[in-house]
PDB file of C-alpha atoms in Angstrom:
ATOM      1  CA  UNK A   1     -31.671  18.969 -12.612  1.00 48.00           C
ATOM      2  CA  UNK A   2     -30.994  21.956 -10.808  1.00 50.00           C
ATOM      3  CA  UNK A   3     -27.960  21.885  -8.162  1.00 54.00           C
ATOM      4  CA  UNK A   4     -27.957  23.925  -5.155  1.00 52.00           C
ATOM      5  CA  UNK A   5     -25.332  25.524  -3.507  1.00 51.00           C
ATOM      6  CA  UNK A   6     -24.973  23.606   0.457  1.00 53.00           C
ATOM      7  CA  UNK A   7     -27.055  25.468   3.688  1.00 51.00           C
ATOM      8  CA  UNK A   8     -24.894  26.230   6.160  1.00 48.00           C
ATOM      9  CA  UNK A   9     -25.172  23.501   9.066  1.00 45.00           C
ATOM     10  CA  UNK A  10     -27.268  24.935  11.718  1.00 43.00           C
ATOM     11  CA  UNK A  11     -25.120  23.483  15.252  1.00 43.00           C
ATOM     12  CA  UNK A  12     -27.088  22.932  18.196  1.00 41.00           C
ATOM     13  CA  UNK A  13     -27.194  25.096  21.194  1.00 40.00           C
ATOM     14  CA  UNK A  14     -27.136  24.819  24.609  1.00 42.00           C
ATOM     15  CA  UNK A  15     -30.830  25.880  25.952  1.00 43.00           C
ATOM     16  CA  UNK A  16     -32.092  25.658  21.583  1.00 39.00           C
ATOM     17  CA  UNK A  17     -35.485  25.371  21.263  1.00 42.00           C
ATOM     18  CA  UNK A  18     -37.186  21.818  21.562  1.00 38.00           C
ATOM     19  CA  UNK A  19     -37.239  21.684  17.718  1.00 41.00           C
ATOM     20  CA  UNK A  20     -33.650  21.061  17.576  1.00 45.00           C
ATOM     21  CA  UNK A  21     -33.347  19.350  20.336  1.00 48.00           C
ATOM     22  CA  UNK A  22     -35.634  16.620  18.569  1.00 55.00           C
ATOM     23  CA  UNK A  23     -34.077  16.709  15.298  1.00 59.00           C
ATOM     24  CA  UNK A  24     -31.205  16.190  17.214  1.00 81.00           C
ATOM     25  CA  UNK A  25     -32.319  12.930  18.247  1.00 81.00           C
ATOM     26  CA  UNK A  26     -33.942  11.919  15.150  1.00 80.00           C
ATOM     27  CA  UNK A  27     -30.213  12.464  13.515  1.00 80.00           C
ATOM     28  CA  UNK A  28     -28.894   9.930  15.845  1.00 82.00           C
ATOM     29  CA  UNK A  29     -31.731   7.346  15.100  1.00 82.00           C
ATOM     30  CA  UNK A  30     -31.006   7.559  11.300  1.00 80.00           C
ATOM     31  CA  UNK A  31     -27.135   7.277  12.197  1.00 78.00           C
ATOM     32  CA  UNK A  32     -28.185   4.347  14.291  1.00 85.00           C
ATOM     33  CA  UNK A  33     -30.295   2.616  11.463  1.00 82.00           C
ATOM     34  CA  UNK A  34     -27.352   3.725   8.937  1.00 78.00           C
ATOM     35  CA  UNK A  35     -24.460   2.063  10.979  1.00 83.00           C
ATOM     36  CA  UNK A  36     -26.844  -1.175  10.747  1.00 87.00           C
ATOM     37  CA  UNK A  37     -27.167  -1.064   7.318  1.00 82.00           C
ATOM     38  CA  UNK A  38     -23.314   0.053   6.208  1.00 75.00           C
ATOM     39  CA  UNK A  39     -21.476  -3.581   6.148  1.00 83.00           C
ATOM     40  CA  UNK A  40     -24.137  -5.133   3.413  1.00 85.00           C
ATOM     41  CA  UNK A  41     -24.301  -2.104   1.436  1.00 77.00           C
ATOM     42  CA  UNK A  42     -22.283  -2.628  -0.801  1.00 75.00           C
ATOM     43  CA  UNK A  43     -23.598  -5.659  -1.586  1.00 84.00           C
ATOM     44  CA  UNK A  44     -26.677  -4.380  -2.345  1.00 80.00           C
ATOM     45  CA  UNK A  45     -25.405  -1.781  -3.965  1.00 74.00           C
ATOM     46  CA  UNK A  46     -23.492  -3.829  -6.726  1.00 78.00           C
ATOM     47  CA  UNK A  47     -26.338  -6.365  -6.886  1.00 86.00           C
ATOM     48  CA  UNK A  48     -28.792  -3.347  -7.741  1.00 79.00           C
ATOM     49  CA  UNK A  49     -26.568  -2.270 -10.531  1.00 76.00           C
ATOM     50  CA  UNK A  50     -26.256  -5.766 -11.747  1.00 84.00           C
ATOM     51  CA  UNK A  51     -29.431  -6.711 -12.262  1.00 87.00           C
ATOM     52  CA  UNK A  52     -30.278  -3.072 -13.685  1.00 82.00           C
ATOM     53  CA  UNK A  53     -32.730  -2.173 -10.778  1.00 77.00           C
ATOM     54  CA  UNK A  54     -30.436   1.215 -10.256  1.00 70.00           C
ATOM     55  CA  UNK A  55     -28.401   2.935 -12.672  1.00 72.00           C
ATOM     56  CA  UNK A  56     -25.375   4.208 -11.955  1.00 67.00           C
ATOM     57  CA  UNK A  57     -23.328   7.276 -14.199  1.00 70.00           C
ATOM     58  CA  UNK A  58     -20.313   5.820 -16.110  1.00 65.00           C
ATOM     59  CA  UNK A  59     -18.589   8.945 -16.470  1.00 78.00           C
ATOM     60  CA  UNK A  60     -16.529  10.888 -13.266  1.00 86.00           C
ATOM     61  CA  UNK A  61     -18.271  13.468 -11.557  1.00 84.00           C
ATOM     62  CA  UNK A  62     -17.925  17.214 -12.350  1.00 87.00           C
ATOM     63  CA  UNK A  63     -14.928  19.068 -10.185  1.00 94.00           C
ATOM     64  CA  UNK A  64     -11.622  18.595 -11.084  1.00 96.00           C
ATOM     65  CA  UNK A  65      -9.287  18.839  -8.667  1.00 97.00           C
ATOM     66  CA  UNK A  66      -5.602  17.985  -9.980  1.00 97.00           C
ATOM     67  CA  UNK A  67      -3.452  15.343 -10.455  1.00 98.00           C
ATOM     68  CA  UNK A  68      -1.507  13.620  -7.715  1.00 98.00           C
ATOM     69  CA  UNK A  69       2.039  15.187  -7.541  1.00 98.00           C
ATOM     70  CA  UNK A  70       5.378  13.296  -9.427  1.00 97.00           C
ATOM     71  CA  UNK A  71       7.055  11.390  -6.600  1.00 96.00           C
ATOM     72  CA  UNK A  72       3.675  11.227  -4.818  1.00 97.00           C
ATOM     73  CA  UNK A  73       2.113   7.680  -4.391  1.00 98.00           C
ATOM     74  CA  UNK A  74      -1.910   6.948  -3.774  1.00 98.00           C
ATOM     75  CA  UNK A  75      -1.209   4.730  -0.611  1.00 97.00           C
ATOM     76  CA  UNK A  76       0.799   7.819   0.644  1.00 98.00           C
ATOM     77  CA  UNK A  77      -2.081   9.903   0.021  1.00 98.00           C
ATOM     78  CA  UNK A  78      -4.726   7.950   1.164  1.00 97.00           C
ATOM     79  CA  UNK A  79      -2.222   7.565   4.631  1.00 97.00           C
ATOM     80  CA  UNK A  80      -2.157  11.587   4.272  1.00 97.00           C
ATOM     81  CA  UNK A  81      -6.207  12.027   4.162  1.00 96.00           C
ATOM     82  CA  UNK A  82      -7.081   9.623   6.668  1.00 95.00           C
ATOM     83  CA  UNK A  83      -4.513  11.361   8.990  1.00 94.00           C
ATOM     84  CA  UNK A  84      -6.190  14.733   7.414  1.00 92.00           C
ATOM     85  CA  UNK A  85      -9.767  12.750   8.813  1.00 92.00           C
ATOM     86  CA  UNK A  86     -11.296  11.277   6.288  1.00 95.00           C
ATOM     87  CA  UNK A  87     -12.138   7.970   5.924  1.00 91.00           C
ATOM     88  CA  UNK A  88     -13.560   5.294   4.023  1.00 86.00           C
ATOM     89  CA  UNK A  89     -16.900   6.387   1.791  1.00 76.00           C
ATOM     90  CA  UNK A  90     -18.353   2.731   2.012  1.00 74.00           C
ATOM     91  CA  UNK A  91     -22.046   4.298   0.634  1.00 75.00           C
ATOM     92  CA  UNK A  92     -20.456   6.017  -2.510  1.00 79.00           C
ATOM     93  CA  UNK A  93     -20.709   4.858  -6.033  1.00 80.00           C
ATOM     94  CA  UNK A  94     -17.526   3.547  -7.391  1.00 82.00           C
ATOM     95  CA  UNK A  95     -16.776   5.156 -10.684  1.00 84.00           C
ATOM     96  CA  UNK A  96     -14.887   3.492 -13.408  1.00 86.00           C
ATOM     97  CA  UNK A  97     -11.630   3.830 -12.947  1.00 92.00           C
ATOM     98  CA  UNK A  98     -11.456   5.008  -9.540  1.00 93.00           C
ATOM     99  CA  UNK A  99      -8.626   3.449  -7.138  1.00 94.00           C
ATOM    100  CA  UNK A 100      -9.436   5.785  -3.981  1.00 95.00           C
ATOM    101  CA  UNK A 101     -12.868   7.400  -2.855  1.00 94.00           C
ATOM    102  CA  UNK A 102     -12.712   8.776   0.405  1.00 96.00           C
ATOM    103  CA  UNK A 103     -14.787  11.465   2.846  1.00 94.00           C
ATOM    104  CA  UNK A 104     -14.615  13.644   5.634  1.00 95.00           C
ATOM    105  CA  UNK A 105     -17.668  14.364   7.292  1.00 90.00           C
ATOM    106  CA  UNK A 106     -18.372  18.014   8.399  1.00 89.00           C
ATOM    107  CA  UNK A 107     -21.298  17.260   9.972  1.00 86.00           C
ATOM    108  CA  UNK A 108     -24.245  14.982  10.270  1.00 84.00           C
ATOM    109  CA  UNK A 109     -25.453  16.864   7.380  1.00 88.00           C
ATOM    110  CA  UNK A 110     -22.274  17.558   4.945  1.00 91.00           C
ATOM    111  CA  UNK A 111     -19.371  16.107   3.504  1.00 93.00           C
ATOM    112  CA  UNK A 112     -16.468  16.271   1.469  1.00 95.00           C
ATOM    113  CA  UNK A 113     -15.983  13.500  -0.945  1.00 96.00           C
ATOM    114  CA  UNK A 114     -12.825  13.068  -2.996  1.00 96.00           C
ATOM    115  CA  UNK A 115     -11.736  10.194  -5.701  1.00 95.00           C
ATOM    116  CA  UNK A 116      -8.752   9.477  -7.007  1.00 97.00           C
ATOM    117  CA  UNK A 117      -8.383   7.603 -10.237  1.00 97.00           C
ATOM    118  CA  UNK A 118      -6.394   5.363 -11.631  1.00 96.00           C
ATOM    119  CA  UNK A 119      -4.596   8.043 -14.230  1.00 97.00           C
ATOM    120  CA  UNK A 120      -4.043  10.235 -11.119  1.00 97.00           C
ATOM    121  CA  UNK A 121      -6.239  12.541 -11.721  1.00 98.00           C
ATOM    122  CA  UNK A 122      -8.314  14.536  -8.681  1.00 98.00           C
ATOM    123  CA  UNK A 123     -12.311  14.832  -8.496  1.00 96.00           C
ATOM    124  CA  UNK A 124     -13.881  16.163  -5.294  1.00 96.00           C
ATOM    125  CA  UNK A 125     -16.872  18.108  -3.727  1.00 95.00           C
ATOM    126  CA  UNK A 126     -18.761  19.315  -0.807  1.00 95.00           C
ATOM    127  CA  UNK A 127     -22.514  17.495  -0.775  1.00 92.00           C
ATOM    128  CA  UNK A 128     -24.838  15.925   1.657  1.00 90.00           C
ATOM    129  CA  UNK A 129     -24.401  13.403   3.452  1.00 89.00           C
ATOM    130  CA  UNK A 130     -26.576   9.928   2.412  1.00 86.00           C
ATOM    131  CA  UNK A 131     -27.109   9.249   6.177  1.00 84.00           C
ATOM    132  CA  UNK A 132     -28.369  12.957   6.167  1.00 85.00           C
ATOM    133  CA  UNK A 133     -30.761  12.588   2.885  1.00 83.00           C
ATOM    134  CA  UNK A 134     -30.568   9.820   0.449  1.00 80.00           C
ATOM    135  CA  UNK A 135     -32.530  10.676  -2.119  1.00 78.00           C
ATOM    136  CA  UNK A 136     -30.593  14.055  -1.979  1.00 82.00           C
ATOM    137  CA  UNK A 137     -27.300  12.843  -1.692  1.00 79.00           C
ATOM    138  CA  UNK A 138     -28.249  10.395  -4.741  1.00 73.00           C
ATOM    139  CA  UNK A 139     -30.060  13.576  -6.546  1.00 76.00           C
ATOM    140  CA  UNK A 140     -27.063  15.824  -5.932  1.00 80.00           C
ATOM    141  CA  UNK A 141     -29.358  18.217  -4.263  1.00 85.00           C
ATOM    142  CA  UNK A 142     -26.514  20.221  -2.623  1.00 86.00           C
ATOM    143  CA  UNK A 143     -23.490  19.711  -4.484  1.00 88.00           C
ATOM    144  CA  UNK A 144     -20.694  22.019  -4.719  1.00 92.00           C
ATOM    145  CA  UNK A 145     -16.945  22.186  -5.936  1.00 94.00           C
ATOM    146  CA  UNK A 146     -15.157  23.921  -2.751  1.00 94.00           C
ATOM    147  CA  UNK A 147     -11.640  23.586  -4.624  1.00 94.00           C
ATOM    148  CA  UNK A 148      -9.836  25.730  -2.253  1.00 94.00           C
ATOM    149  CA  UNK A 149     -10.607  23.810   0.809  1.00 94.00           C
ATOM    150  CA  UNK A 150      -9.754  20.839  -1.329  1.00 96.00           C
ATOM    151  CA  UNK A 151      -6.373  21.939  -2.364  1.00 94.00           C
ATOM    152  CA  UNK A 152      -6.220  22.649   1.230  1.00 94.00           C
ATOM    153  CA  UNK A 153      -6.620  18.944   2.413  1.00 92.00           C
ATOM    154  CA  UNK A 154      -3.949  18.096  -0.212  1.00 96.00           C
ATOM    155  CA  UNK A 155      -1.531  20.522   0.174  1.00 93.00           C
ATOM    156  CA  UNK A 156       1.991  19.312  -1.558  1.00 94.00           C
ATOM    157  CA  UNK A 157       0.001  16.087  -2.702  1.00 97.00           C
ATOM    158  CA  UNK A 158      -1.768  17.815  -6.121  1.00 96.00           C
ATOM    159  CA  UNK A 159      -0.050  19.121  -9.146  1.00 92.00           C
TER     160      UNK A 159
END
């Protein structure tokens, strides 16, 4: 599978042509049909994987970040990215081992997605959004390591 790098999110302007104007409102119906479907995901999520209908990696995702800082404690961070505007990641695969998996939305389309795992070590990237496109969120279509606005996000909390 070939990765490629993230399109820069086209915003919508005043007077745009109808095009966008529609897409526009076709986001907002998917995010509509998405909020629906967010409190039983999970469930079906780890009801898929348990009956083997959908296979999930074992292993954590490419893009190491760090390791969470000596003195530094995961409920602090977590405390730190929410304030920093991320938030729960309810749609995400939960890799072994992982204690925190959290995202900040850029836009409809993108998102940063970071994990923390239970040795303290960092993983994060930049990637669509599953709200945006499933199967390319799930295909890691656009996936990218963006380290530097990572380190960014948790400045003083990665070693």
């Amino acid at each position: 599978m070939t990765r490629r790098a993230p399109k820069e999110h086209i915003e919508l302007v005043p007077g745009a042509p109808f095009y966008h104007e529609r897409l526009f409102i076709f986001e907002r119906i998917r995010q509509f049909v998405w909020d629906i479907i967010f409190p039983f995901f999970p469930f079906v999520r780890d009801f898929l994987i348990a009956v083997g209908i959908v296979r999930h990696h074992v292993e954590r995702q490419d893009y190491h970040i760090g390791y969470l800082a000596p003195g530094k404690t995961p409920e602090g961070l977590r405390a730190h990215l929410l304030r920093e505007g991320f938030d729960a990641d309810r749609i995400a695969w939960i890799d072994k081992e992982e204690s925190i998996g959290l995202r900040r939305r850029v836009s409809f389309h993108y998102q940063y997605h970071l994990r923390l795992f239970s040795d303290g070590e960092l993983r994060g990237h930049y990637e669509l959004t599953p709200e945006a496109s499933p199967f390319g969120h799930l295909l890691e279509w656009e996936f990218c390591e963006k380290k530097n606005e990572f380190t960014a996000f948790l400045d003083g909390w990665v070693a």
